[in-house]
mmCIF file of C-alpha atoms in Angstrom:
data_model
loop_
_atom_site.group_PDB
_atom_site.id
_atom_site.type_symbol
_atom_site.label_atom_id
_atom_site.label_comp_id
_atom_site.label_asym_id
_atom_site.label_seq_id
_atom_site.Cartn_x
_atom_site.Cartn_y
_atom_site.Cartn_z
ATOM 1 C CA MET A 204 203.808 96.317 -52.456
ATOM 2 C CA ALA A 205 205.567 93.152 -52.447
ATOM 3 C CA GLY A 206 203.287 92.389 -49.327
ATOM 4 C CA ARG A 207 200.175 93.322 -51.133
ATOM 5 C CA SER A 208 200.764 91.111 -54.001
ATOM 6 C CA PHE A 209 201.667 87.958 -51.848
ATOM 7 C CA PHE A 210 198.284 86.368 -52.381
ATOM 8 C CA LEU A 211 198.087 87.362 -55.737
ATOM 9 C CA ARG A 212 201.275 85.643 -56.542
ATOM 10 C CA GLU A 213 200.528 82.450 -54.374
ATOM 11 C CA THR A 214 197.420 81.916 -56.285
ATOM 12 C CA ILE A 215 199.063 82.261 -59.660
ATOM 13 C CA ASP A 216 201.742 79.934 -58.697
ATOM 14 C CA SER A 217 199.008 77.432 -57.254
ATOM 15 C CA LEU A 218 196.757 77.447 -60.694
ATOM 16 C CA LEU A 219 199.467 76.921 -62.881
ATOM 17 C CA SER A 220 199.922 73.605 -61.682
ATOM 18 C CA ALA A 221 199.021 70.492 -63.587
ATOM 19 C CA LYS A 222 196.189 69.806 -61.647
ATOM 20 C CA TRP A 223 194.267 73.195 -62.467
ATOM 21 C CA ILE A 224 195.537 73.928 -65.849
ATOM 22 C CA SER A 225 195.251 70.495 -67.349
ATOM 23 C CA THR A 226 191.366 70.530 -67.060
ATOM 24 C CA TYR A 227 191.353 73.488 -69.791
ATOM 25 C CA LEU A 228 192.863 70.805 -72.404
ATOM 26 C CA LEU A 229 189.457 69.824 -72.791
ATOM 27 C CA VAL A 230 188.194 73.100 -74.393
ATOM 28 C CA PRO A 231 189.679 72.194 -78.105
ATOM 29 C CA PRO A 232 187.677 68.938 -78.506
ATOM 30 C CA ILE A 233 184.621 70.402 -76.823
ATOM 31 C CA LEU A 234 184.625 73.284 -78.866
ATOM 32 C CA ALA A 235 185.195 71.257 -82.000
ATOM 33 C CA LEU A 236 182.083 68.610 -80.911
ATOM 34 C CA LEU A 237 180.152 71.864 -80.456
ATOM 35 C CA VAL A 238 180.884 73.219 -84.082
ATOM 36 C CA PHE A 239 180.331 69.639 -85.388
ATOM 37 C CA ILE A 240 176.575 69.326 -83.880
ATOM 38 C CA GLU A 241 175.572 72.857 -84.896
ATOM 39 C CA SER A 242 176.957 72.245 -88.380
ATOM 40 C CA TYR A 243 174.949 68.930 -88.383
ATOM 41 C CA LEU A 244 171.864 71.162 -87.070
ATOM 42 C CA ASN A 245 172.114 73.669 -89.607
ATOM 43 C CA GLN A 246 172.166 70.911 -92.504
ATOM 44 C CA VAL A 247 168.998 68.991 -91.351
ATOM 45 C CA GLY A 248 167.474 72.208 -91.013
ATOM 46 C CA ILE A 249 167.014 72.221 -87.413
ATOM 47 C CA ALA A 250 168.912 75.369 -86.947
ATOM 48 C CA GLY A 251 170.060 78.365 -89.044
ATOM 49 C CA PRO A 252 171.067 79.036 -91.705
ATOM 50 C CA PHE A 253 173.294 81.476 -89.848
ATOM 51 C CA ALA A 254 174.983 84.337 -91.632
ATOM 52 C CA VAL A 255 178.461 85.016 -90.988
ATOM 53 C CA GLY A 256 178.513 87.259 -88.471
ATOM 54 C CA GLU A 257 176.155 85.167 -86.460
ATOM 55 C CA ARG A 258 178.245 82.084 -87.036
ATOM 56 C CA ILE A 259 181.247 83.887 -85.689
ATOM 57 C CA THR A 260 179.105 85.243 -82.535
ATOM 58 C CA LEU A 261 178.162 81.662 -82.025
ATOM 59 C CA ALA A 262 182.006 80.550 -81.929
ATOM 60 C CA LEU A 263 182.657 83.587 -79.596
ATOM 61 C CA TRP A 264 179.749 82.480 -77.165
ATOM 62 C CA ASN A 265 180.428 78.838 -77.344
ATOM 63 C CA ALA A 266 184.247 79.333 -76.024
ATOM 64 C CA SER A 267 183.052 82.238 -73.761
ATOM 65 C CA LEU A 268 180.430 79.763 -72.105
ATOM 66 C CA LEU A 269 182.791 76.623 -72.013
ATOM 67 C CA LEU A 270 185.453 78.689 -70.254
ATOM 68 C CA THR A 271 182.763 80.141 -67.961
ATOM 69 C CA LEU A 272 181.763 76.338 -66.925
ATOM 70 C CA ILE A 273 185.270 75.411 -66.266
ATOM 71 C CA ALA A 274 186.304 78.619 -64.698
ATOM 72 C CA GLY A 275 183.119 78.809 -62.369
ATOM 73 C CA VAL A 276 183.769 75.030 -61.198
ATOM 74 C CA GLN A 277 187.228 75.288 -60.670
ATOM 75 C CA SER A 278 186.749 78.732 -58.619
ATOM 76 C CA SER A 279 184.013 77.142 -56.355
ATOM 77 C CA VAL A 280 186.347 74.303 -55.869
ATOM 78 C CA PHE A 281 189.592 76.436 -55.325
ATOM 79 C CA PHE A 282 188.242 79.195 -53.020
ATOM 80 C CA SER A 283 186.319 76.608 -51.045
ATOM 81 C CA GLY A 284 189.348 74.785 -50.220
ATOM 82 C CA SER A 285 191.488 77.913 -50.176
ATOM 83 C CA PHE A 286 189.854 80.211 -47.711
ATOM 84 C CA GLY A 287 189.312 76.895 -45.306
ATOM 85 C CA SER A 288 192.706 75.912 -45.384
ATOM 86 C CA ASN A 289 195.513 76.135 -42.419
ATOM 87 C CA TRP A 290 197.884 77.893 -44.803
ATOM 88 C CA PHE A 291 195.698 80.671 -45.619
ATOM 89 C CA ARG A 292 194.858 81.178 -41.714
ATOM 90 C CA ASN A 293 198.444 81.281 -41.309
ATOM 91 C CA SER A 294 199.250 83.637 -44.096
ATOM 92 C CA LEU A 295 196.683 86.123 -42.699
ATOM 93 C CA ALA A 296 199.207 86.282 -39.829
ATOM 94 C CA LEU A 297 202.163 87.609 -41.889
ATOM 95 C CA PRO A 298 202.646 91.527 -42.457
ATOM 96 C CA VAL A 299 200.640 91.754 -45.510
ATOM 97 C CA PRO A 300 197.145 93.823 -45.537
ATOM 98 C CA ARG A 301 194.152 91.242 -45.026
ATOM 99 C CA TRP A 302 191.725 92.570 -47.687
ATOM 100 C CA THR A 303 194.581 91.487 -50.273
ATOM 101 C CA GLY A 304 193.627 87.869 -49.123
ATOM 102 C CA TYR A 305 190.281 88.149 -50.840
ATOM 103 C CA TRP A 306 191.287 90.511 -53.916
ATOM 104 C CA GLY A 307 194.715 89.123 -54.705
ATOM 105 C CA SER A 308 193.100 85.395 -54.889
ATOM 106 C CA PHE A 309 190.379 86.614 -57.018
ATOM 107 C CA LEU A 310 192.848 88.658 -59.165
ATOM 108 C CA GLY A 311 195.420 85.915 -59.463
ATOM 109 C CA PHE A 312 192.671 83.453 -60.606
ATOM 110 C CA LEU A 313 191.176 85.939 -62.974
ATOM 111 C CA VAL A 314 194.844 86.448 -64.860
ATOM 112 C CA ILE A 315 195.170 82.546 -65.099
ATOM 113 C CA VAL A 316 191.669 82.331 -66.689
ATOM 114 C CA THR A 317 192.078 85.215 -68.941
ATOM 115 C CA GLY A 318 195.484 84.045 -70.185
ATOM 116 C CA VAL A 319 193.491 80.792 -71.344
ATOM 117 C CA PHE A 320 190.411 83.034 -73.005
ATOM 118 C CA ALA A 321 193.016 85.307 -74.514
ATOM 119 C CA LEU A 322 194.618 81.811 -76.370
ATOM 120 C CA THR A 323 191.224 80.193 -76.900
ATOM 121 C CA ILE A 324 189.732 83.538 -78.580
ATOM 122 C CA SER A 325 192.925 83.731 -80.620
ATOM 123 C CA ALA A 326 192.545 80.720 -82.127
ATOM 124 C CA ILE A 327 189.165 81.147 -83.214
ATOM 125 C CA VAL A 328 189.729 84.463 -84.730
ATOM 126 C CA ALA A 329 192.528 82.945 -86.615
ATOM 127 C CA ALA A 330 190.446 80.254 -87.985
ATOM 128 C CA LEU A 331 187.562 82.250 -89.337
ATOM 129 C CA ARG A 332 186.891 84.560 -91.902
ATOM 130 C CA SER A 333 184.939 87.887 -90.835
ATOM 131 C CA PRO A 334 182.902 90.651 -92.647
ATOM 132 C CA THR A 335 185.049 93.938 -92.642
ATOM 133 C CA GLN A 336 182.050 95.509 -90.322
ATOM 134 C CA PHE A 337 182.056 92.784 -87.862
ATOM 135 C CA PRO A 338 182.413 94.497 -84.265
ATOM 136 C CA TRP A 339 185.411 92.205 -82.908
ATOM 137 C CA LEU A 340 186.559 94.746 -80.016
ATOM 138 C CA GLU A 341 182.916 94.866 -78.676
ATOM 139 C CA SER A 342 182.194 91.232 -79.247
ATOM 140 C CA LEU A 343 185.470 90.162 -77.388
ATOM 141 C CA LEU A 344 184.605 92.642 -74.377
ATOM 142 C CA VAL A 345 180.999 91.133 -74.537
ATOM 143 C CA VAL A 346 182.144 87.336 -74.458
ATOM 144 C CA TYR A 347 184.540 88.083 -71.646
ATOM 145 C CA VAL A 348 181.739 89.245 -69.278
ATOM 146 C CA PRO A 349 180.303 85.770 -68.722
ATOM 147 C CA LEU A 350 184.012 84.746 -67.715
ATOM 148 C CA LEU A 351 184.171 87.721 -64.940
ATOM 149 C CA TRP A 352 180.900 86.337 -63.727
ATOM 150 C CA GLY A 353 181.786 82.679 -63.238
ATOM 151 C CA VAL A 354 184.708 83.059 -61.379
ATOM 152 C CA SER A 355 182.987 85.804 -59.181
ATOM 153 C CA ALA A 356 180.093 83.524 -58.467
ATOM 154 C CA GLY A 357 182.385 80.735 -58.001
ATOM 155 C CA LEU A 358 184.365 82.748 -55.363
ATOM 156 C CA LEU A 359 181.283 83.564 -53.614
ATOM 157 C CA LEU A 360 179.826 80.141 -53.357
ATOM 158 C CA GLY A 361 183.219 78.948 -52.387
ATOM 159 C CA ILE A 362 182.935 81.210 -49.255
ATOM 160 C CA LEU A 363 179.605 79.872 -48.762
ATOM 161 C CA THR A 364 179.836 76.296 -48.702
ATOM 162 C CA THR A 365 181.749 73.271 -49.267
ATOM 163 C CA ALA A 366 183.376 72.376 -52.943
ATOM 164 C CA GLY A 367 180.890 69.869 -53.889
ATOM 165 C CA ALA A 368 178.012 72.078 -52.858
ATOM 166 C CA ALA A 369 179.453 74.876 -54.624
ATOM 167 C CA VAL A 370 179.582 73.329 -58.027
ATOM 168 C CA PHE A 371 176.462 71.830 -57.644
ATOM 169 C CA LEU A 372 175.030 75.282 -57.281
ATOM 170 C CA PHE A 373 177.135 77.048 -59.855
ATOM 171 C CA VAL A 374 176.563 74.381 -62.328
ATOM 172 C CA GLY A 375 172.552 74.800 -61.491
ATOM 173 C CA ILE A 376 172.471 78.662 -61.540
ATOM 174 C CA MET A 377 174.541 78.728 -64.779
ATOM 175 C CA THR A 378 172.316 76.155 -66.478
ATOM 176 C CA VAL A 379 168.959 78.220 -65.123
ATOM 177 C CA GLY A 380 170.479 81.396 -66.639
ATOM 178 C CA LEU A 381 170.974 80.100 -70.056
ATOM 179 C CA ALA A 382 167.604 78.266 -70.320
ATOM 180 C CA GLY A 383 166.316 81.907 -69.037
ATOM 181 C CA GLY A 384 167.018 83.029 -72.445
ATOM 182 C CA LEU A 385 164.986 80.767 -74.279
ATOM 183 C CA PRO A 386 161.744 82.530 -76.017
ATOM 184 C CA TRP A 387 159.552 80.123 -74.312
ATOM 185 C CA ALA A 388 160.997 79.805 -70.933
ATOM 186 C CA LEU A 389 158.958 82.429 -68.981
ATOM 187 C CA ALA A 390 155.893 82.436 -71.116
ATOM 188 C CA ARG A 391 153.802 80.530 -68.668
ATOM 189 C CA VAL A 392 154.839 82.454 -65.402
ATOM 190 C CA PRO A 393 153.230 85.231 -64.070
ATOM 191 C CA GLU A 394 154.632 88.770 -65.069
ATOM 192 C CA TRP A 395 155.780 89.478 -61.415
ATOM 193 C CA ALA A 396 157.461 86.201 -61.600
ATOM 194 C CA GLY A 397 158.949 86.463 -64.327
ATOM 195 C CA ARG A 398 160.665 90.412 -63.367
ATOM 196 C CA LEU A 399 161.905 88.761 -60.020
ATOM 197 C CA PHE A 400 163.590 85.469 -62.038
ATOM 198 C CA ARG A 401 165.281 87.954 -64.339
ATOM 199 C CA VAL A 402 166.875 89.926 -61.567
ATOM 200 C CA LEU A 403 167.774 87.022 -59.387
ATOM 201 C CA VAL A 404 169.284 84.968 -62.165
ATOM 202 C CA PRO A 405 171.958 85.787 -64.446
ATOM 203 C CA PRO A 406 171.006 86.650 -67.997
ATOM 204 C CA LEU A 407 173.249 84.356 -69.535
ATOM 205 C CA GLY A 408 170.670 83.130 -72.160
ATOM 206 C CA SER A 409 169.207 86.650 -72.923
ATOM 207 C CA ALA A 410 172.599 88.039 -73.363
ATOM 208 C CA LEU A 411 173.386 85.161 -75.873
ATOM 209 C CA SER A 412 170.028 85.894 -77.600
ATOM 210 C CA ALA A 413 170.598 89.619 -78.045
ATOM 211 C CA ASN A 414 174.065 89.190 -79.246
ATOM 212 C CA MET A 415 173.211 86.720 -82.120
ATOM 213 C CA SER A 416 170.832 89.315 -83.673
ATOM 214 C CA SER A 417 172.986 92.165 -82.424
ATOM 215 C CA PRO A 418 176.440 91.154 -82.533
ATOM 216 C CA GLY A 419 178.708 93.263 -79.711
ATOM 217 C CA ASN A 420 175.690 94.533 -77.873
ATOM 218 C CA ILE A 421 177.396 95.646 -74.936
ATOM 219 C CA ARG A 422 174.036 97.037 -73.299
ATOM 220 C CA ALA A 423 172.868 93.378 -72.976
ATOM 221 C CA LEU A 424 175.702 92.608 -70.660
ATOM 222 C CA VAL A 425 174.900 95.068 -67.923
ATOM 223 C CA PRO A 426 172.873 92.874 -66.293
ATOM 224 C CA LEU A 427 175.416 90.328 -65.935
ATOM 225 C CA LEU A 428 178.244 92.416 -64.585
ATOM 226 C CA ALA A 429 175.731 94.000 -62.048
ATOM 227 C CA HIS A 430 175.364 90.064 -60.984
ATOM 228 C CA ALA A 431 178.950 89.817 -60.678
ATOM 229 C CA ALA A 432 179.499 93.160 -59.192
ATOM 230 C CA VAL A 433 177.017 91.894 -56.544
ATOM 231 C CA ALA A 434 178.679 88.696 -55.973
ATOM 232 C CA LEU A 435 182.160 89.809 -55.481
ATOM 233 C CA ALA A 436 180.597 92.248 -52.578
ATOM 234 C CA LEU A 437 178.631 89.960 -50.790
ATOM 235 C CA GLY A 438 181.816 87.425 -51.174
ATOM 236 C CA TYR A 439 183.983 90.491 -49.572
ATOM 237 C CA LEU A 440 181.567 91.252 -46.807
ATOM 238 C CA LEU A 441 181.153 87.424 -45.795
ATOM 239 C CA TYR A 442 185.203 87.081 -46.054
ATOM 240 C CA SER A 443 185.448 90.304 -43.959
ATOM 241 C CA VAL A 444 183.230 88.617 -41.139
ATOM 242 C CA GLY A 445 185.147 85.645 -41.308
ATOM 243 C CA ILE A 446 188.558 86.681 -40.958
ATOM 244 C CA LYS A 447 187.573 89.102 -38.000
ATOM 245 C CA ARG A 448 186.478 86.093 -36.043
ATOM 246 C CA ARG A 449 189.929 84.437 -36.419
#
């Protein structure tokens, strides 16, 4: 059992260093800025007015997408450096199952970002008044899915290419995924191209839109879960091919 948890423990130990954890200190001021901007847009009539449930949903999604961006960028850098390092290659020679190098590292990273997610969401929940019928459990499950996708996508990109290129690709994919949910985004493209776009691009924007009108809409996140599962499967396939060559 100790051997199977080797990469899990090593990943957690690495990520608990100031180099990685300090990045999440950006979350509170950026969230405060987002709240200020949304409040200003609401006051001048550009956005809103939002109902109480919509404001809570928007606050949760703000936190989720911000953490997804940070976690995706970090996982792209971390896994690109980790899987290509001499330490990792030497660790594979230890008496531990080789598959744990992939899944243990992934779970270790997910444990850290889940902890940050729990602290961030707890602060938001404590600061907001909510209606009695607000679907908290479903909403929290929904806003966790983008974070799971971000770590999975960063892991795949980190295996595929260098840290800089992986970060660039992740930010681009996430931006396109968010923009794709805007009402006018696919208005002028052929229908077949729109369907292809929805299959290939993670539906972050459409999931956000669906949950603004229907908080806790878990069904809208199923395609994003599928994207995360495909990214993990492809990453493990590439990892397996890579270690067989060593």
